[in-house]
């Protein structure tokens, strides 16, 4: 249970950081462009 909670906290932090980066990126890019960029960076897409 503890390891799952730690993983959950890491996931929340990761999503929060991604959201903040996305918010900053919106100044320059369309949100979908920012999402595609980060998906490429993270090797998801």
Coordinates of N, CA and C in Angstrom, one line a residue:
X1 N 0.8 -1.2 0.0 CA 0.0 0.0 0.0 C 0.9 1.3 0.0
X2 N 1.9 1.3 0.8 CA 2.8 2.4 0.9 C 3.4 2.7 -0.4
X3 N 3.9 1.7 -1.1 CA 4.6 1.9 -2.4 C 3.6 2.4 -3.4
X4 N 2.3 1.9 -3.4 CA 1.3 2.4 -4.3 C 1.0 3.9 -4.0
X5 N 1.0 4.3 -2.8 CA 0.7 5.7 -2.4 C 1.9 6.6 -2.9
X6 N 3.1 6.1 -2.7 CA 4.2 6.9 -3.2 C 4.2 7.0 -4.7
X7 N 3.8 6.0 -5.4 CA 3.7 6.0 -6.9 C 2.6 7.0 -7.3
X8 N 1.5 7.0 -6.5 CA 0.4 7.9 -6.8 C 0.8 9.4 -6.6
X9 N 1.6 9.6 -5.5 CA 2.1 11.0 -5.3 C 3.0 11.4 -6.4
X10 N 3.9 10.5 -6.9 CA 4.8 10.8 -8.0 C 4.0 11.1 -9.3
X11 N 3.0 10.4 -9.5 CA 2.1 10.6 -10.7 C 1.4 11.9 -10.6
X12 N 0.9 12.3 -9.5 CA 0.3 13.6 -9.3 C 1.3 14.7 -9.5
X13 N 2.5 14.6 -8.9 CA 3.5 15.6 -9.2 C 3.9 15.7 -10.6
X14 N 4.0 14.6 -11.3 CA 4.3 14.6 -12.7 C 3.3 15.3 -13.5
X15 N 2.0 15.0 -13.3 CA 0.9 15.6 -14.0 C 0.9 17.1 -13.7
X16 N 1.2 17.5 -12.5 CA 1.2 18.9 -12.1 C 2.3 19.7 -12.9
X17 N 3.5 19.1 -12.9 CA 4.6 19.7 -13.6 C 4.2 19.8 -15.1
X18 N 3.7 18.7 -15.7 CA 3.3 18.7 -17.1 C 2.2 19.8 -17.4
X19 N 1.3 20.0 -16.4 CA 0.3 21.0 -16.6 C 0.9 22.4 -16.5
X20 N 1.8 22.6 -15.6 CA 2.5 23.9 -15.6 C 3.3 24.2 -16.8
X21 N 4.0 23.2 -17.3 CA 4.8 23.3 -18.6 C 3.8 23.7 -19.7
X22 N 2.7 22.9 -19.7 CA 1.7 23.2 -20.8 C 1.1 24.6 -20.7
X23 N 0.9 25.1 -19.5 CA 0.4 26.4 -19.3 C 1.4 27.5 -19.8
X24 N 2.7 27.2 -19.6 CA 3.7 28.1 -20.1 C 3.8 28.0 -21.6
X25 N 3.7 26.8 -22.1 CA 3.8 26.6 -23.5 C 2.7 27.2 -24.3
X26 N 1.5 27.4 -23.7 CA 0.3 28.0 -24.3 C 0.6 29.4 -24.8
X27 N 1.6 30.1 -24.1 CA 2.0 31.4 -24.5 C 2.5 31.4 -25.9
X28 N 3.2 30.3 -26.3 CA 3.9 30.3 -27.6 C 3.1 29.4 -28.6
X29 N 2.6 28.3 -28.1 CA 2.0 27.2 -28.9 C 0.5 27.0 -28.6
X30 N -0.1 26.4 -29.6 CA -1.4 25.8 -29.4 C -1.2 24.6 -28.4
X31 N -2.2 24.4 -27.5 CA -2.1 23.4 -26.5 C -1.8 22.0 -27.1
X32 N -2.4 21.7 -28.2 CA -2.2 20.3 -28.8 C -0.8 20.2 -29.3
X33 N -0.2 21.3 -29.8 CA 1.2 21.3 -30.3 C 2.1 21.0 -29.1
X34 N 1.8 21.7 -28.0 CA 2.6 21.5 -26.8 C 2.5 20.0 -26.3
X35 N 1.3 19.5 -26.3 CA 1.1 18.1 -25.9 C 1.9 17.1 -26.8
X36 N 1.8 17.4 -28.1 CA 2.5 16.5 -29.1 C 4.0 16.6 -28.8
X37 N 4.5 17.8 -28.6 CA 5.9 18.0 -28.3 C 6.4 17.2 -27.1
X38 N 5.6 17.3 -26.0 CA 6.0 16.6 -24.7 C 5.8 15.1 -24.9
X39 N 4.9 14.7 -25.7 CA 4.7 13.2 -25.9 C 6.0 12.7 -26.7
X40 N 6.5 13.5 -27.6 CA 7.7 13.1 -28.3 C 8.9 13.1 -27.4
X41 N 9.0 14.1 -26.5 CA 10.1 14.3 -25.6 C 10.1 13.0 -24.6
X42 N 8.9 12.7 -24.2 CA 8.8 11.6 -23.2 C 8.9 10.2 -23.9
X43 N 8.8 10.2 -25.2 CA 8.9 8.9 -26.0 C 7.6 8.2 -26.0
X44 N 6.5 8.9 -25.7 CA 5.2 8.2 -25.7 C 4.7 8.1 -27.1
X45 N 4.8 9.2 -27.9 CA 4.2 9.2 -29.2 C 5.2 9.0 -30.3

